Structures are given as C-alpha cells and as structure tokens.
Amino acid sequence: MTASAIADPIGIIEPAKIADRYSAALALGIVRDGVITGEGPTTKGRIHYSRALDVEDAVLCSKILTAAAVEKQPVSRAEAEALFEIDAAAADRSDDGLFDDLFAKAVVHHAAAVSGLPVPSRAVALAPETAIESWAPPRAGNVNTEVLEWISRQMRSSRRSNHRLERLVGALVGTATLPMVQSPGILDFGM
C-alpha cells in the first residue's frame, strides 16, 4: 500500500482508508514526516512548524490507530515503532499531553498483547478518558521479555523522556519479578 492509497485527492490522510496495521503504520510515518518538516499532507491548510507536534497531529494519530479496519486488533510493533519515531521527532509540543497519553497506551497495548495478555479494543484502550489501570493488568505474570527489551532500547535511544510510558511499562512488569530477576537491567531507561 502506498501513501496515496490512504490519502484523499488533496493529500490529507483518511483514516477510513486504513486497511490494516501495515497501512496504519505507513500513515503514522506520514504524520512523522509532517512533524519533522512542518510540510506535507498532514499539515495542509494550517501553520505547522518543523519538529512540532500539535493537537491536530495527536488527534490524527489517534484516528489512524482506531480506524475501523484495525480497531479490534492489538497495536503492532510497526505502529509502536512509528509512534516512537514521532515522539523522537517532536521537539516542540502544543498538544496538551494528548500524544504522550496515546503513545504510552499504544506501547503498553502492544506489549500486553504480545505477552498474551487480554487487551480491549483500541477505541477503549487508547481513548483519552480511559484510565490505563482500567484495562492493563496490575499483575503481568508472563510478560514477554523480548518486547520489554525492545521497549527499553527504544526508550534509551530517545532524547526525550516519556515519564507516563516509563510508569506504565513499569506497572506492566511490576509483578513479573521472575523474568526481571533473571534479566536485570532490562528496564534501565538511562535515567
């Protein structure tokens, strides 16, 4: 699928054209490009500075992640990676924390699903009004160590610290003490 396949005639991304998690990740990549350059289909018709993330960017990310075609599937690794890239690209934020909340919930949704834990639909899990504690299990017995290592690497490579994500991942692994004892330093976020 190409960028033009998920955009309308003037280039604005249409979440209704998201066909699968791959095209959702592709659309998030287009948002990332707009955040980096301040130009492109996601910034048409408005003033947008390079390396800036605003409310419209955060809302578009949410619409992409909750598109009908992917709404009942867990967040994929590619989508989570695209969110890490958007987070890293956005030096200036004017979104009132919407993106950080969405980002943290999406990464935990991915981690929990990969670990075989039950997760609600994206519309429920990623909604700003939904508290993560209402769906993320307080005790995650069989947390996938590989996904935790991946998250840790992503967070260490980021210039920006997302305290909400750190707390949520910490909560996800909080009681998975056996894997953590066996693999010390997995959640060393470089703080």
PDB file of C-alpha atoms in Angstrom:
ATOM      1  CA  MET A   1       0.000   0.000   0.000  1.00  0.00           C
ATOM      2  CA  THR A   2       1.248   3.487  -0.784  1.00  0.00           C
ATOM      3  CA  ALA A   3       0.776   6.855   0.873  1.00  0.00           C
ATOM      4  CA  SER A   4      -1.549   7.911  -1.928  1.00  0.00           C
ATOM      5  CA  ALA A   5      -3.800   4.938  -1.180  1.00  0.00           C
ATOM      6  CA  ILE A   6      -4.596   6.290   2.296  1.00  0.00           C
ATOM      7  CA  ALA A   7      -4.967   9.943   1.300  1.00  0.00           C
ATOM      8  CA  ASP A   8      -7.813  11.871  -0.276  1.00  0.00           C
ATOM      9  CA  PRO A   9      -7.331  13.829  -3.549  1.00  0.00           C
ATOM     10  CA  ILE A  10      -5.693  16.780  -1.781  1.00  0.00           C
ATOM     11  CA  GLY A  11      -3.352  14.521   0.166  1.00  0.00           C
ATOM     12  CA  ILE A  12      -4.887  14.560   3.639  1.00  0.00           C
ATOM     13  CA  ILE A  13      -4.751  11.165   5.347  1.00  0.00           C
ATOM     14  CA  GLU A  14      -8.146   9.490   5.593  1.00  0.00           C
ATOM     15  CA  PRO A  15      -8.373   7.029   8.492  1.00  0.00           C
ATOM     16  CA  ALA A  16     -11.329   5.383   6.702  1.00  0.00           C
ATOM     17  CA  LYS A  17      -8.857   4.203   4.045  1.00  0.00           C
ATOM     18  CA  ILE A  18      -6.675   2.398   6.587  1.00  0.00           C
ATOM     19  CA  ALA A  19      -6.948  -1.240   5.522  1.00  0.00           C
ATOM     20  CA  ASP A  20      -4.683  -2.984   8.024  1.00  0.00           C
ATOM     21  CA  ARG A  21      -1.978  -2.450  10.625  1.00  0.00           C
ATOM     22  CA  TYR A  22       0.637  -2.052   7.889  1.00  0.00           C
ATOM     23  CA  SER A  23      -1.218   0.871   6.308  1.00  0.00           C
ATOM     24  CA  ALA A  24      -1.791   2.359   9.777  1.00  0.00           C
ATOM     25  CA  ALA A  25       1.969   2.268  10.385  1.00  0.00           C
ATOM     26  CA  LEU A  26       2.516   3.836   6.959  1.00  0.00           C
ATOM     27  CA  ALA A  27       0.042   6.617   7.797  1.00  0.00           C
ATOM     28  CA  LEU A  28       1.806   7.237  11.109  1.00  0.00           C
ATOM     29  CA  GLY A  29       5.044   7.543   9.117  1.00  0.00           C
ATOM     30  CA  ILE A  30       3.414  10.296   7.069  1.00  0.00           C
ATOM     31  CA  VAL A  31       2.477  12.082  10.303  1.00  0.00           C
ATOM     32  CA  ARG A  32       6.097  11.703  11.451  1.00  0.00           C
ATOM     33  CA  ASP A  33       7.323  13.279   8.211  1.00  0.00           C
ATOM     34  CA  GLY A  34       4.960  16.221   8.708  1.00  0.00           C
ATOM     35  CA  VAL A  35       6.186  16.660  12.273  1.00  0.00           C
ATOM     36  CA  ILE A  36       9.803  16.647  11.081  1.00  0.00           C
ATOM     37  CA  THR A  37       9.424  19.017   8.131  1.00  0.00           C
ATOM     38  CA  GLY A  38       6.329  21.026   9.004  1.00  0.00           C
ATOM     39  CA  GLU A  39       5.094  20.234   5.492  1.00  0.00           C
ATOM     40  CA  GLY A  40       3.132  17.541   3.702  1.00  0.00           C
ATOM     41  CA  PRO A  41      -0.372  16.121   3.670  1.00  0.00           C
ATOM     42  CA  THR A  42      -0.840  16.221   7.441  1.00  0.00           C
ATOM     43  CA  THR A  43      -0.092  19.941   7.646  1.00  0.00           C
ATOM     44  CA  LYS A  44      -2.127  21.260   4.689  1.00  0.00           C
ATOM     45  CA  GLY A  45      -4.257  24.283   5.431  1.00  0.00           C
ATOM     46  CA  ARG A  46      -2.606  25.193   8.707  1.00  0.00           C
ATOM     47  CA  ILE A  47       0.571  26.691  10.070  1.00  0.00           C
ATOM     48  CA  HIS A  48       2.863  23.922  11.222  1.00  0.00           C
ATOM     49  CA  TYR A  49       6.473  24.318  12.260  1.00  0.00           C
ATOM     50  CA  SER A  50       9.150  21.695  11.787  1.00  0.00           C
ATOM     51  CA  ARG A  51       9.843  19.448  14.757  1.00  0.00           C
ATOM     52  CA  ALA A  52       6.484  20.449  16.281  1.00  0.00           C
ATOM     53  CA  LEU A  53       3.580  18.277  17.337  1.00  0.00           C
ATOM     54  CA  ASP A  54       0.196  19.887  17.907  1.00  0.00           C
ATOM     55  CA  VAL A  55      -3.306  18.783  18.881  1.00  0.00           C
ATOM     56  CA  GLU A  56      -4.239  18.059  15.256  1.00  0.00           C
ATOM     57  CA  ASP A  57      -1.239  15.727  14.895  1.00  0.00           C
ATOM     58  CA  ALA A  58      -2.170  13.881  18.095  1.00  0.00           C
ATOM     59  CA  VAL A  59      -5.821  13.582  17.040  1.00  0.00           C
ATOM     60  CA  LEU A  60      -4.794  12.286  13.605  1.00  0.00           C
ATOM     61  CA  CYS A  61      -2.559   9.648  15.229  1.00  0.00           C
ATOM     62  CA  SER A  62      -5.500   8.591  17.382  1.00  0.00           C
ATOM     63  CA  LYS A  63      -7.805   8.360  14.365  1.00  0.00           C
ATOM     64  CA  ILE A  64      -5.241   6.279  12.481  1.00  0.00           C
ATOM     65  CA  LEU A  65      -4.757   3.898  15.408  1.00  0.00           C
ATOM     66  CA  THR A  66      -8.502   3.455  15.919  1.00  0.00           C
ATOM     67  CA  ALA A  67      -9.513   3.138  12.264  1.00  0.00           C
ATOM     68  CA  ALA A  68     -12.274   0.577  11.744  1.00  0.00           C
ATOM     69  CA  ALA A  69     -10.012  -1.949   9.995  1.00  0.00           C
ATOM     70  CA  VAL A  70      -7.577  -2.178  12.936  1.00  0.00           C
ATOM     71  CA  GLU A  71      -9.763  -1.235  15.897  1.00  0.00           C
ATOM     72  CA  LYS A  72     -10.154  -4.787  17.207  1.00  0.00           C
ATOM     73  CA  GLN A  73      -6.513  -5.814  16.666  1.00  0.00           C
ATOM     74  CA  PRO A  74      -3.665  -5.186  19.078  1.00  0.00           C
ATOM     75  CA  VAL A  75      -1.239  -2.390  18.266  1.00  0.00           C
ATOM     76  CA  SER A  76       1.520  -3.822  16.073  1.00  0.00           C
ATOM     77  CA  ARG A  77       5.267  -3.470  16.501  1.00  0.00           C
ATOM     78  CA  ALA A  78       5.432  -1.328  13.327  1.00  0.00           C
ATOM     79  CA  GLU A  79       2.774   1.043  14.660  1.00  0.00           C
ATOM     80  CA  ALA A  80       4.540   1.300  18.018  1.00  0.00           C
ATOM     81  CA  GLU A  81       7.861   1.966  16.235  1.00  0.00           C
ATOM     82  CA  ALA A  82       6.212   4.751  14.210  1.00  0.00           C
ATOM     83  CA  LEU A  83       4.948   6.295  17.458  1.00  0.00           C
ATOM     84  CA  PHE A  84       8.463   6.159  18.930  1.00  0.00           C
ATOM     85  CA  GLU A  85       9.686   7.954  15.796  1.00  0.00           C
ATOM     86  CA  ILE A  86       7.005  10.642  16.078  1.00  0.00           C
ATOM     87  CA  ASP A  87       7.859  11.097  19.751  1.00  0.00           C
ATOM     88  CA  ALA A  88      11.556  11.485  18.923  1.00  0.00           C
ATOM     89  CA  ALA A  89      10.872  13.909  16.059  1.00  0.00           C
ATOM     90  CA  ALA A  90       8.646  16.269  18.041  1.00  0.00           C
ATOM     91  CA  ALA A  91      10.888  18.663  19.944  1.00  0.00           C
ATOM     92  CA  ASP A  92       8.093  21.201  20.460  1.00  0.00           C
ATOM     93  CA  ARG A  93       4.735  20.078  21.863  1.00  0.00           C
ATOM     94  CA  SER A  94       1.472  22.006  21.893  1.00  0.00           C
ATOM     95  CA  ASP A  95      -0.924  19.081  22.233  1.00  0.00           C
ATOM     96  CA  ASP A  96      -1.710  19.274  25.968  1.00  0.00           C
ATOM     97  CA  GLY A  97      -0.205  15.816  26.539  1.00  0.00           C
ATOM     98  CA  LEU A  98      -2.611  14.013  24.170  1.00  0.00           C
ATOM     99  CA  PHE A  99       0.150  12.376  22.178  1.00  0.00           C
ATOM    100  CA  ASP A 100       2.115  11.228  25.246  1.00  0.00           C
ATOM    101  CA  ASP A 101      -1.025   9.581  26.631  1.00  0.00           C
ATOM    102  CA  LEU A 102      -1.835   7.905  23.302  1.00  0.00           C
ATOM    103  CA  PHE A 103       1.783   6.853  22.789  1.00  0.00           C
ATOM    104  CA  ALA A 104       2.122   5.281  26.229  1.00  0.00           C
ATOM    105  CA  LYS A 105      -1.195   3.427  25.991  1.00  0.00           C
ATOM    106  CA  ALA A 106      -0.411   2.142  22.481  1.00  0.00           C
ATOM    107  CA  VAL A 107       3.005   0.810  23.515  1.00  0.00           C
ATOM    108  CA  VAL A 108       1.551  -0.918  26.591  1.00  0.00           C
ATOM    109  CA  HIS A 109      -1.310  -2.292  24.428  1.00  0.00           C
ATOM    110  CA  HIS A 110       1.301  -3.784  22.087  1.00  0.00           C
ATOM    111  CA  ALA A 111       3.438  -5.151  24.941  1.00  0.00           C
ATOM    112  CA  ALA A 112       0.478  -6.707  26.746  1.00  0.00           C
ATOM    113  CA  ALA A 113      -0.902  -8.289  23.564  1.00  0.00           C
ATOM    114  CA  VAL A 114       2.477  -9.708  22.531  1.00  0.00           C
ATOM    115  CA  SER A 115       2.753 -11.150  26.039  1.00  0.00           C
ATOM    116  CA  GLY A 116      -0.539 -12.983  25.539  1.00  0.00           C
ATOM    117  CA  LEU A 117      -2.446 -10.793  27.963  1.00  0.00           C
ATOM    118  CA  PRO A 118      -6.008  -9.764  27.155  1.00  0.00           C
ATOM    119  CA  VAL A 119      -6.388  -6.218  25.829  1.00  0.00           C
ATOM    120  CA  PRO A 120      -9.546  -4.281  24.998  1.00  0.00           C
ATOM    121  CA  SER A 121     -10.274  -2.815  21.599  1.00  0.00           C
ATOM    122  CA  ARG A 122      -8.127   0.136  20.600  1.00  0.00           C
ATOM    123  CA  ALA A 123     -11.099   2.509  20.835  1.00  0.00           C
ATOM    124  CA  VAL A 124     -11.417   1.670  24.530  1.00  0.00           C
ATOM    125  CA  ALA A 125      -7.741   1.277  25.427  1.00  0.00           C
ATOM    126  CA  LEU A 126      -6.444   4.373  23.618  1.00  0.00           C
ATOM    127  CA  ALA A 127      -9.265   6.783  24.490  1.00  0.00           C
ATOM    128  CA  PRO A 128      -8.053   9.810  26.476  1.00  0.00           C
ATOM    129  CA  GLU A 129     -10.837   9.301  29.017  1.00  0.00           C
ATOM    130  CA  THR A 130      -9.894   5.658  29.644  1.00  0.00           C
ATOM    131  CA  ALA A 131      -7.505   5.149  32.530  1.00  0.00           C
ATOM    132  CA  ILE A 132      -4.784   2.637  31.692  1.00  0.00           C
ATOM    133  CA  GLU A 133      -5.413   0.996  35.066  1.00  0.00           C
ATOM    134  CA  SER A 134      -8.891   0.022  33.906  1.00  0.00           C
ATOM    135  CA  TRP A 135      -7.533  -2.411  31.304  1.00  0.00           C
ATOM    136  CA  ALA A 136      -3.821  -3.055  31.832  1.00  0.00           C
ATOM    137  CA  PRO A 137      -3.491  -5.976  34.193  1.00  0.00           C
ATOM    138  CA  PRO A 138      -1.935  -4.935  37.510  1.00  0.00           C
ATOM    139  CA  ARG A 139      -0.002  -8.192  37.568  1.00  0.00           C
ATOM    140  CA  ALA A 140       1.504  -9.371  34.310  1.00  0.00           C
ATOM    141  CA  GLY A 141       2.673 -12.887  35.036  1.00  0.00           C
ATOM    142  CA  ASN A 142       4.107 -13.891  31.662  1.00  0.00           C
ATOM    143  CA  VAL A 143       5.497 -10.659  30.262  1.00  0.00           C
ATOM    144  CA  ASN A 144       7.371 -11.168  27.020  1.00  0.00           C
ATOM    145  CA  THR A 145      10.991 -10.351  27.844  1.00  0.00           C
ATOM    146  CA  GLU A 146      11.885  -9.642  24.215  1.00  0.00           C
ATOM    147  CA  VAL A 147       9.242  -6.925  23.900  1.00  0.00           C
ATOM    148  CA  LEU A 148      10.410  -5.362  27.169  1.00  0.00           C
ATOM    149  CA  GLU A 149      13.986  -5.324  25.889  1.00  0.00           C
ATOM    150  CA  TRP A 150      12.775  -3.714  22.644  1.00  0.00           C
ATOM    151  CA  ILE A 151      10.865  -1.023  24.560  1.00  0.00           C
ATOM    152  CA  SER A 152      13.880  -0.407  26.760  1.00  0.00           C
ATOM    153  CA  ARG A 153      16.127   0.045  23.704  1.00  0.00           C
ATOM    154  CA  GLN A 154      13.619   2.423  22.125  1.00  0.00           C
ATOM    155  CA  MET A 155      13.368   4.478  25.290  1.00  0.00           C
ATOM    156  CA  ARG A 156      17.151   4.614  25.810  1.00  0.00           C
ATOM    157  CA  SER A 157      17.668   5.865  22.252  1.00  0.00           C
ATOM    158  CA  SER A 158      15.115   8.650  22.721  1.00  0.00           C
ATOM    159  CA  ARG A 159      16.361  12.116  23.619  1.00  0.00           C
ATOM    160  CA  ARG A 160      13.032  12.800  25.250  1.00  0.00           C
ATOM    161  CA  SER A 161      11.829  11.036  28.360  1.00  0.00           C
ATOM    162  CA  ASN A 162       8.182   9.965  28.490  1.00  0.00           C
ATOM    163  CA  HIS A 163       7.507   9.535  32.188  1.00  0.00           C
ATOM    164  CA  ARG A 164       3.979   8.264  31.535  1.00  0.00           C
ATOM    165  CA  LEU A 165       5.319   5.462  29.339  1.00  0.00           C
ATOM    166  CA  GLU A 166       8.006   4.636  31.902  1.00  0.00           C
ATOM    167  CA  ARG A 167       5.371   4.358  34.655  1.00  0.00           C
ATOM    168  CA  LEU A 168       3.031   2.276  32.506  1.00  0.00           C
ATOM    169  CA  VAL A 169       5.730  -0.145  31.400  1.00  0.00           C
ATOM    170  CA  GLY A 170       6.914  -0.340  35.000  1.00  0.00           C
ATOM    171  CA  ALA A 171       3.361  -1.181  36.077  1.00  0.00           C
ATOM    172  CA  LEU A 172       3.072  -3.780  33.334  1.00  0.00           C
ATOM    173  CA  VAL A 173       6.199  -5.508  34.558  1.00  0.00           C
ATOM    174  CA  GLY A 174       5.789  -4.648  38.200  1.00  0.00           C
ATOM    175  CA  THR A 175       4.971  -8.132  39.358  1.00  0.00           C
ATOM    176  CA  ALA A 176       6.729 -10.057  36.665  1.00  0.00           C
ATOM    177  CA  THR A 177       9.638 -10.307  39.068  1.00  0.00           C
ATOM    178  CA  LEU A 178      10.981 -13.656  37.975  1.00  0.00           C
ATOM    179  CA  PRO A 179      11.843 -12.543  34.430  1.00  0.00           C
ATOM    180  CA  MET A 180      13.237  -9.279  35.821  1.00  0.00           C
ATOM    181  CA  VAL A 181      15.443 -11.082  38.337  1.00  0.00           C
ATOM    182  CA  GLN A 182      16.686 -13.358  35.592  1.00  0.00           C
ATOM    183  CA  SER A 183      17.350 -10.408  33.271  1.00  0.00           C
ATOM    184  CA  PRO A 184      18.491  -7.486  35.444  1.00  0.00           C
ATOM    185  CA  GLY A 185      18.723  -4.125  33.744  1.00  0.00           C
ATOM    186  CA  ILE A 186      16.005  -4.796  31.169  1.00  0.00           C
ATOM    187  CA  LEU A 187      14.175  -1.674  32.196  1.00  0.00           C
ATOM    188  CA  ASP A 188      17.218   0.534  32.597  1.00  0.00           C
ATOM    189  CA  PHE A 189      15.897   3.666  30.921  1.00  0.00           C
ATOM    190  CA  GLY A 190      19.161   5.548  31.261  1.00  0.00           C
ATOM    191  CA  MET A 191      17.859   7.871  33.933  1.00  0.00           C
TER     192      MET A 191
END
